């Protein structure tokens, strides 16, 4: 019961679904391939890009 409640109340509302994870991954790929990113990467040491979204702040796909 606790695990279901935790999933229903927190993870389902705030974590991206599997479909949204695919979309986020595609967005990261497009970002990495862009000229603006390449210019930024030359100037700064970029370690990683996080593919997350906070649905609580309006990060829901239509």
PDB file of N, CA and C in Angstrom:
ATOM      1  N   UNK A   1       0.816  -1.180   0.000  1.00  0.00           N
ATOM      2  CA  UNK A   1       0.000   0.000   0.000  1.00  0.00           C
ATOM      3  C   UNK A   1       0.867   1.254   0.000  1.00  0.00           C
ATOM      4  N   UNK A   2       1.945   1.239   0.805  1.00  0.00           N
ATOM      5  CA  UNK A   2       2.847   2.382   0.879  1.00  0.00           C
ATOM      6  C   UNK A   2       3.500   2.657  -0.475  1.00  0.00           C
ATOM      7  N   UNK A   3       3.957   1.604  -1.136  1.00  0.00           N
ATOM      8  CA  UNK A   3       4.634   1.760  -2.431  1.00  0.00           C
ATOM      9  C   UNK A   3       3.674   2.328  -3.465  1.00  0.00           C
ATOM     10  N   UNK A   4       2.451   1.821  -3.506  1.00  0.00           N
ATOM     11  CA  UNK A   4       1.464   2.352  -4.444  1.00  0.00           C
ATOM     12  C   UNK A   4       1.163   3.813  -4.127  1.00  0.00           C
ATOM     13  N   UNK A   5       0.995   4.143  -2.859  1.00  0.00           N
ATOM     14  CA  UNK A   5       0.709   5.520  -2.459  1.00  0.00           C
ATOM     15  C   UNK A   5       1.835   6.460  -2.831  1.00  0.00           C
ATOM     16  N   UNK A   6       3.060   6.023  -2.610  1.00  0.00           N
ATOM     17  CA  UNK A   6       4.224   6.832  -2.966  1.00  0.00           C
ATOM     18  C   UNK A   6       4.267   7.051  -4.474  1.00  0.00           C
ATOM     19  N   UNK A   7       4.053   6.006  -5.241  1.00  0.00           N
ATOM     20  CA  UNK A   7       4.055   6.124  -6.692  1.00  0.00           C
ATOM     21  C   UNK A   7       2.939   7.048  -7.175  1.00  0.00           C
ATOM     22  N   UNK A   8       1.744   6.853  -6.651  1.00  0.00           N
ATOM     23  CA  UNK A   8       0.588   7.620  -7.107  1.00  0.00           C
ATOM     24  C   UNK A   8       0.696   9.093  -6.731  1.00  0.00           C
ATOM     25  N   UNK A   9       1.172   9.369  -5.530  1.00  0.00           N
ATOM     26  CA  UNK A   9       1.198  10.748  -5.056  1.00  0.00           C
ATOM     27  C   UNK A   9       2.434  11.534  -5.468  1.00  0.00           C
ATOM     28  N   UNK A  10       3.553  10.866  -5.664  1.00  0.00           N
ATOM     29  CA  UNK A  10       4.776  11.608  -5.976  1.00  0.00           C
ATOM     30  C   UNK A  10       5.305  11.316  -7.367  1.00  0.00           C
ATOM     31  N   UNK A  11       5.679  10.088  -7.611  1.00  0.00           N
ATOM     32  CA  UNK A  11       6.358   9.776  -8.856  1.00  0.00           C
ATOM     33  C   UNK A  11       5.476   9.994 -10.077  1.00  0.00           C
ATOM     34  N   UNK A  12       4.233   9.623 -10.025  1.00  0.00           N
ATOM     35  CA  UNK A  12       3.345   9.778 -11.170  1.00  0.00           C
ATOM     36  C   UNK A  12       3.149  11.249 -11.503  1.00  0.00           C
ATOM     37  N   UNK A  13       3.099  12.080 -10.506  1.00  0.00           N
ATOM     38  CA  UNK A  13       2.854  13.502 -10.729  1.00  0.00           C
ATOM     39  C   UNK A  13       4.103  14.267 -11.116  1.00  0.00           C
ATOM     40  N   UNK A  14       5.263  13.831 -10.675  1.00  0.00           N
ATOM     41  CA  UNK A  14       6.481  14.604 -10.873  1.00  0.00           C
ATOM     42  C   UNK A  14       7.484  13.980 -11.830  1.00  0.00           C
ATOM     43  N   UNK A  15       7.463  12.690 -11.971  1.00  0.00           N
ATOM     44  CA  UNK A  15       8.419  11.997 -12.824  1.00  0.00           C
ATOM     45  C   UNK A  15       7.878  11.899 -14.252  1.00  0.00           C
ATOM     46  N   UNK A  16       8.748  12.023 -15.265  1.00  0.00           N
ATOM     47  CA  UNK A  16       8.288  11.862 -16.644  1.00  0.00           C
ATOM     48  C   UNK A  16       7.900  10.412 -16.947  1.00  0.00           C
ATOM     49  N   UNK A  17       6.895  10.243 -17.782  1.00  0.00           N
ATOM     50  CA  UNK A  17       6.469   8.901 -18.198  1.00  0.00           C
ATOM     51  C   UNK A  17       7.477   8.355 -19.201  1.00  0.00           C
ATOM     52  N   UNK A  18       7.324   7.121 -19.613  1.00  0.00           N
ATOM     53  CA  UNK A  18       8.262   6.525 -20.575  1.00  0.00           C
ATOM     54  C   UNK A  18       8.212   7.258 -21.909  1.00  0.00           C
ATOM     55  N   UNK A  19       7.027   7.682 -22.320  1.00  0.00           N
ATOM     56  CA  UNK A  19       6.896   8.446 -23.570  1.00  0.00           C
ATOM     57  C   UNK A  19       7.598   9.806 -23.434  1.00  0.00           C
ATOM     58  N   UNK A  20       7.438  10.434 -22.296  1.00  0.00           N
ATOM     59  CA  UNK A  20       8.076  11.735 -22.067  1.00  0.00           C
ATOM     60  C   UNK A  20       9.590  11.591 -21.975  1.00  0.00           C
ATOM     61  N   UNK A  21      10.083  10.469 -21.449  1.00  0.00           N
ATOM     62  CA  UNK A  21      11.525  10.231 -21.389  1.00  0.00           C
ATOM     63  C   UNK A  21      12.124  10.136 -22.790  1.00  0.00           C
ATOM     64  N   UNK A  22      11.394   9.519 -23.715  1.00  0.00           N
ATOM     65  CA  UNK A  22      11.865   9.426 -25.096  1.00  0.00           C
ATOM     66  C   UNK A  22      11.943  10.822 -25.708  1.00  0.00           C
ATOM     67  N   UNK A  23      10.926  11.625 -25.482  1.00  0.00           N
ATOM     68  CA  UNK A  23      10.907  12.988 -26.017  1.00  0.00           C
ATOM     69  C   UNK A  23      12.048  13.810 -25.421  1.00  0.00           C
ATOM     70  N   UNK A  24      12.275  13.684 -24.125  1.00  0.00           N
ATOM     71  CA  UNK A  24      13.370  14.406 -23.488  1.00  0.00           C
ATOM     72  C   UNK A  24      14.724  13.973 -24.051  1.00  0.00           C
ATOM     73  N   UNK A  25      14.897  12.695 -24.319  1.00  0.00           N
ATOM     74  CA  UNK A  25      16.144  12.196 -24.902  1.00  0.00           C
ATOM     75  C   UNK A  25      16.367  12.779 -26.289  1.00  0.00           C
ATOM     76  N   UNK A  26      15.307  12.876 -27.081  1.00  0.00           N
ATOM     77  CA  UNK A  26      15.416  13.466 -28.415  1.00  0.00           C
ATOM     78  C   UNK A  26      15.756  14.951 -28.324  1.00  0.00           C
ATOM     79  N   UNK A  27      15.220  15.627 -27.320  1.00  0.00           N
ATOM     80  CA  UNK A  27      15.523  17.043 -27.135  1.00  0.00           C
ATOM     81  C   UNK A  27      16.987  17.245 -26.753  1.00  0.00           C
ATOM     82  N   UNK A  28      17.526  16.350 -25.935  1.00  0.00           N
ATOM     83  CA  UNK A  28      18.936  16.435 -25.565  1.00  0.00           C
ATOM     84  C   UNK A  28      19.815  16.231 -26.786  1.00  0.00           C
ATOM     85  N   UNK A  29      19.487  15.274 -27.619  1.00  0.00           N
ATOM     86  CA  UNK A  29      20.261  15.022 -28.829  1.00  0.00           C
ATOM     87  C   UNK A  29      20.255  16.248 -29.740  1.00  0.00           C
ATOM     88  N   UNK A  30      19.097  16.859 -29.932  1.00  0.00           N
ATOM     89  CA  UNK A  30      19.017  18.070 -30.760  1.00  0.00           C
ATOM     90  C   UNK A  30      19.831  19.205 -30.146  1.00  0.00           C
ATOM     91  N   UNK A  31      19.827  19.286 -28.838  1.00  0.00           N
ATOM     92  CA  UNK A  31      20.604  20.324 -28.161  1.00  0.00           C
ATOM     93  C   UNK A  31      22.094  20.118 -28.385  1.00  0.00           C
ATOM     94  N   UNK A  32      22.557  18.892 -28.225  1.00  0.00           N
ATOM     95  CA  UNK A  32      23.978  18.588 -28.387  1.00  0.00           C
ATOM     96  C   UNK A  32      24.447  18.840 -29.819  1.00  0.00           C
ATOM     97  N   UNK A  33      23.596  18.626 -30.775  1.00  0.00           N
ATOM     98  CA  UNK A  33      23.959  18.817 -32.178  1.00  0.00           C
ATOM     99  C   UNK A  33      23.872  20.274 -32.621  1.00  0.00           C
ATOM    100  N   UNK A  34      23.306  21.148 -31.816  1.00  0.00           N
ATOM    101  CA  UNK A  34      23.125  22.545 -32.222  1.00  0.00           C
ATOM    102  C   UNK A  34      24.441  23.321 -32.171  1.00  0.00           C
ATOM    103  N   UNK A  35      24.526  24.358 -32.984  1.00  0.00           N
ATOM    104  CA  UNK A  35      25.715  25.203 -33.033  1.00  0.00           C
ATOM    105  C   UNK A  35      25.903  25.976 -31.725  1.00  0.00           C
ATOM    106  N   UNK A  36      24.813  26.416 -31.126  1.00  0.00           N
ATOM    107  CA  UNK A  36      24.904  27.168 -29.875  1.00  0.00           C
ATOM    108  C   UNK A  36      25.530  26.316 -28.773  1.00  0.00           C
ATOM    109  N   UNK A  37      25.148  25.052 -28.716  1.00  0.00           N
ATOM    110  CA  UNK A  37      25.709  24.154 -27.712  1.00  0.00           C
ATOM    111  C   UNK A  37      27.197  23.943 -27.967  1.00  0.00           C
ATOM    112  N   UNK A  38      27.574  23.759 -29.209  1.00  0.00           N
ATOM    113  CA  UNK A  38      28.981  23.538 -29.536  1.00  0.00           C
ATOM    114  C   UNK A  38      29.827  24.744 -29.139  1.00  0.00           C
ATOM    115  N   UNK A  39      29.302  25.954 -29.341  1.00  0.00           N
ATOM    116  CA  UNK A  39      30.029  27.155 -28.938  1.00  0.00           C
ATOM    117  C   UNK A  39      30.161  27.214 -27.418  1.00  0.00           C
ATOM    118  N   UNK A  40      29.100  26.875 -26.711  1.00  0.00           N
ATOM    119  CA  UNK A  40      29.140  26.875 -25.248  1.00  0.00           C
ATOM    120  C   UNK A  40      30.100  25.809 -24.725  1.00  0.00           C
ATOM    121  N   UNK A  41      30.112  24.652 -25.374  1.00  0.00           N
ATOM    122  CA  UNK A  41      30.977  23.554 -24.945  1.00  0.00           C
ATOM    123  C   UNK A  41      32.452  23.894 -25.120  1.00  0.00           C
ATOM    124  N   UNK A  42      32.768  24.758 -26.082  1.00  0.00           N
ATOM    125  CA  UNK A  42      34.155  25.172 -26.263  1.00  0.00           C
ATOM    126  C   UNK A  42      34.621  26.063 -25.116  1.00  0.00           C
ATOM    127  N   UNK A  43      33.696  26.850 -24.579  1.00  0.00           N
ATOM    128  CA  UNK A  43      34.048  27.816 -23.535  1.00  0.00           C
ATOM    129  C   UNK A  43      33.964  27.229 -22.131  1.00  0.00           C
ATOM    130  N   UNK A  44      33.052  26.280 -21.916  1.00  0.00           N
ATOM    131  CA  UNK A  44      32.820  25.732 -20.585  1.00  0.00           C
ATOM    132  C   UNK A  44      32.964  24.219 -20.594  1.00  0.00           C
ATOM    133  N   UNK A  45      33.252  23.677 -19.431  1.00  0.00           N
ATOM    134  CA  UNK A  45      33.383  22.238 -19.269  1.00  0.00           C
ATOM    135  C   UNK A  45      32.016  21.663 -18.900  1.00  0.00           C
ATOM    136  N   UNK A  46      31.320  21.101 -19.875  1.00  0.00           N
ATOM    137  CA  UNK A  46      29.997  20.527 -19.651  1.00  0.00           C
ATOM    138  C   UNK A  46      30.176  19.044 -19.342  1.00  0.00           C
ATOM    139  N   UNK A  47      29.737  18.651 -18.157  1.00  0.00           N
ATOM    140  CA  UNK A  47      29.930  17.273 -17.716  1.00  0.00           C
ATOM    141  C   UNK A  47      28.760  16.389 -18.134  1.00  0.00           C
ATOM    142  N   UNK A  48      27.529  16.864 -17.934  1.00  0.00           N
ATOM    143  CA  UNK A  48      26.357  16.039 -18.231  1.00  0.00           C
ATOM    144  C   UNK A  48      25.141  16.929 -18.452  1.00  0.00           C
ATOM    145  N   UNK A  49      24.158  16.376 -19.108  1.00  0.00           N
ATOM    146  CA  UNK A  49      22.867  17.027 -19.289  1.00  0.00           C
ATOM    147  C   UNK A  49      21.824  16.123 -18.649  1.00  0.00           C
ATOM    148  N   UNK A  50      21.028  16.691 -17.772  1.00  0.00           N
ATOM    149  CA  UNK A  50      20.012  15.930 -17.063  1.00  0.00           C
ATOM    150  C   UNK A  50      18.694  15.986 -17.827  1.00  0.00           C
ATOM    151  N   UNK A  51      18.104  14.842 -18.096  1.00  0.00           N
ATOM    152  CA  UNK A  51      16.824  14.790 -18.814  1.00  0.00           C
ATOM    153  C   UNK A  51      15.690  14.658 -17.823  1.00  0.00           C
ATOM    154  N   UNK A  52      15.429  15.722 -17.115  1.00  0.00           N
ATOM    155  CA  UNK A  52      14.348  15.679 -16.142  1.00  0.00           C
ATOM    156  C   UNK A  52      13.364  16.796 -16.426  1.00  0.00           C
ATOM    157  N   UNK A  53      12.198  16.689 -15.815  1.00  0.00           N
ATOM    158  CA  UNK A  53      11.214  17.747 -15.912  1.00  0.00           C
ATOM    159  C   UNK A  53      10.370  17.716 -14.659  1.00  0.00           C
ATOM    160  N   UNK A  54       9.941  18.883 -14.254  1.00  0.00           N
ATOM    161  CA  UNK A  54       9.144  19.002 -13.046  1.00  0.00           C
ATOM    162  C   UNK A  54       7.715  19.337 -13.455  1.00  0.00           C
ATOM    163  N   UNK A  55       6.847  18.350 -13.411  1.00  0.00           N
ATOM    164  CA  UNK A  55       5.453  18.558 -13.803  1.00  0.00           C
ATOM    165  C   UNK A  55       4.743  19.521 -12.845  1.00  0.00           C
ATOM    166  N   UNK A  56       5.286  19.658 -11.645  1.00  0.00           N
ATOM    167  CA  UNK A  56       4.693  20.564 -10.673  1.00  0.00           C
ATOM    168  C   UNK A  56       4.840  22.023 -11.112  1.00  0.00           C
ATOM    169  N   UNK A  57       5.803  22.302 -11.970  1.00  0.00           N
ATOM    170  CA  UNK A  57       6.040  23.672 -12.439  1.00  0.00           C
ATOM    171  C   UNK A  57       5.579  23.850 -13.870  1.00  0.00           C
ATOM    172  N   UNK A  58       4.675  23.035 -14.337  1.00  0.00           N
ATOM    173  CA  UNK A  58       4.116  23.192 -15.679  1.00  0.00           C
ATOM    174  C   UNK A  58       4.844  22.445 -16.764  1.00  0.00           C
ATOM    175  N   UNK A  59       5.691  21.494 -16.427  1.00  0.00           N
ATOM    176  CA  UNK A  59       6.456  20.757 -17.416  1.00  0.00           C
ATOM    177  C   UNK A  59       5.708  19.581 -17.989  1.00  0.00           C
ATOM    178  N   UNK A  60       4.433  19.758 -18.319  1.00  0.00           N
ATOM    179  CA  UNK A  60       3.623  18.666 -18.850  1.00  0.00           C
ATOM    180  C   UNK A  60       3.529  18.814 -20.358  1.00  0.00           C
ATOM    181  N   UNK A  61       3.702  17.716 -21.071  1.00  0.00           N
ATOM    182  CA  UNK A  61       3.550  17.749 -22.524  1.00  0.00           C
ATOM    183  C   UNK A  61       2.075  17.755 -22.874  1.00  0.00           C
ATOM    184  N   UNK A  62       1.780  18.439 -23.953  1.00  0.00           N
ATOM    185  CA  UNK A  62       0.372  18.477 -24.408  1.00  0.00           C
ATOM    186  C   UNK A  62      -0.019  17.212 -25.128  1.00  0.00           C
TER     187      UNK A  62
END
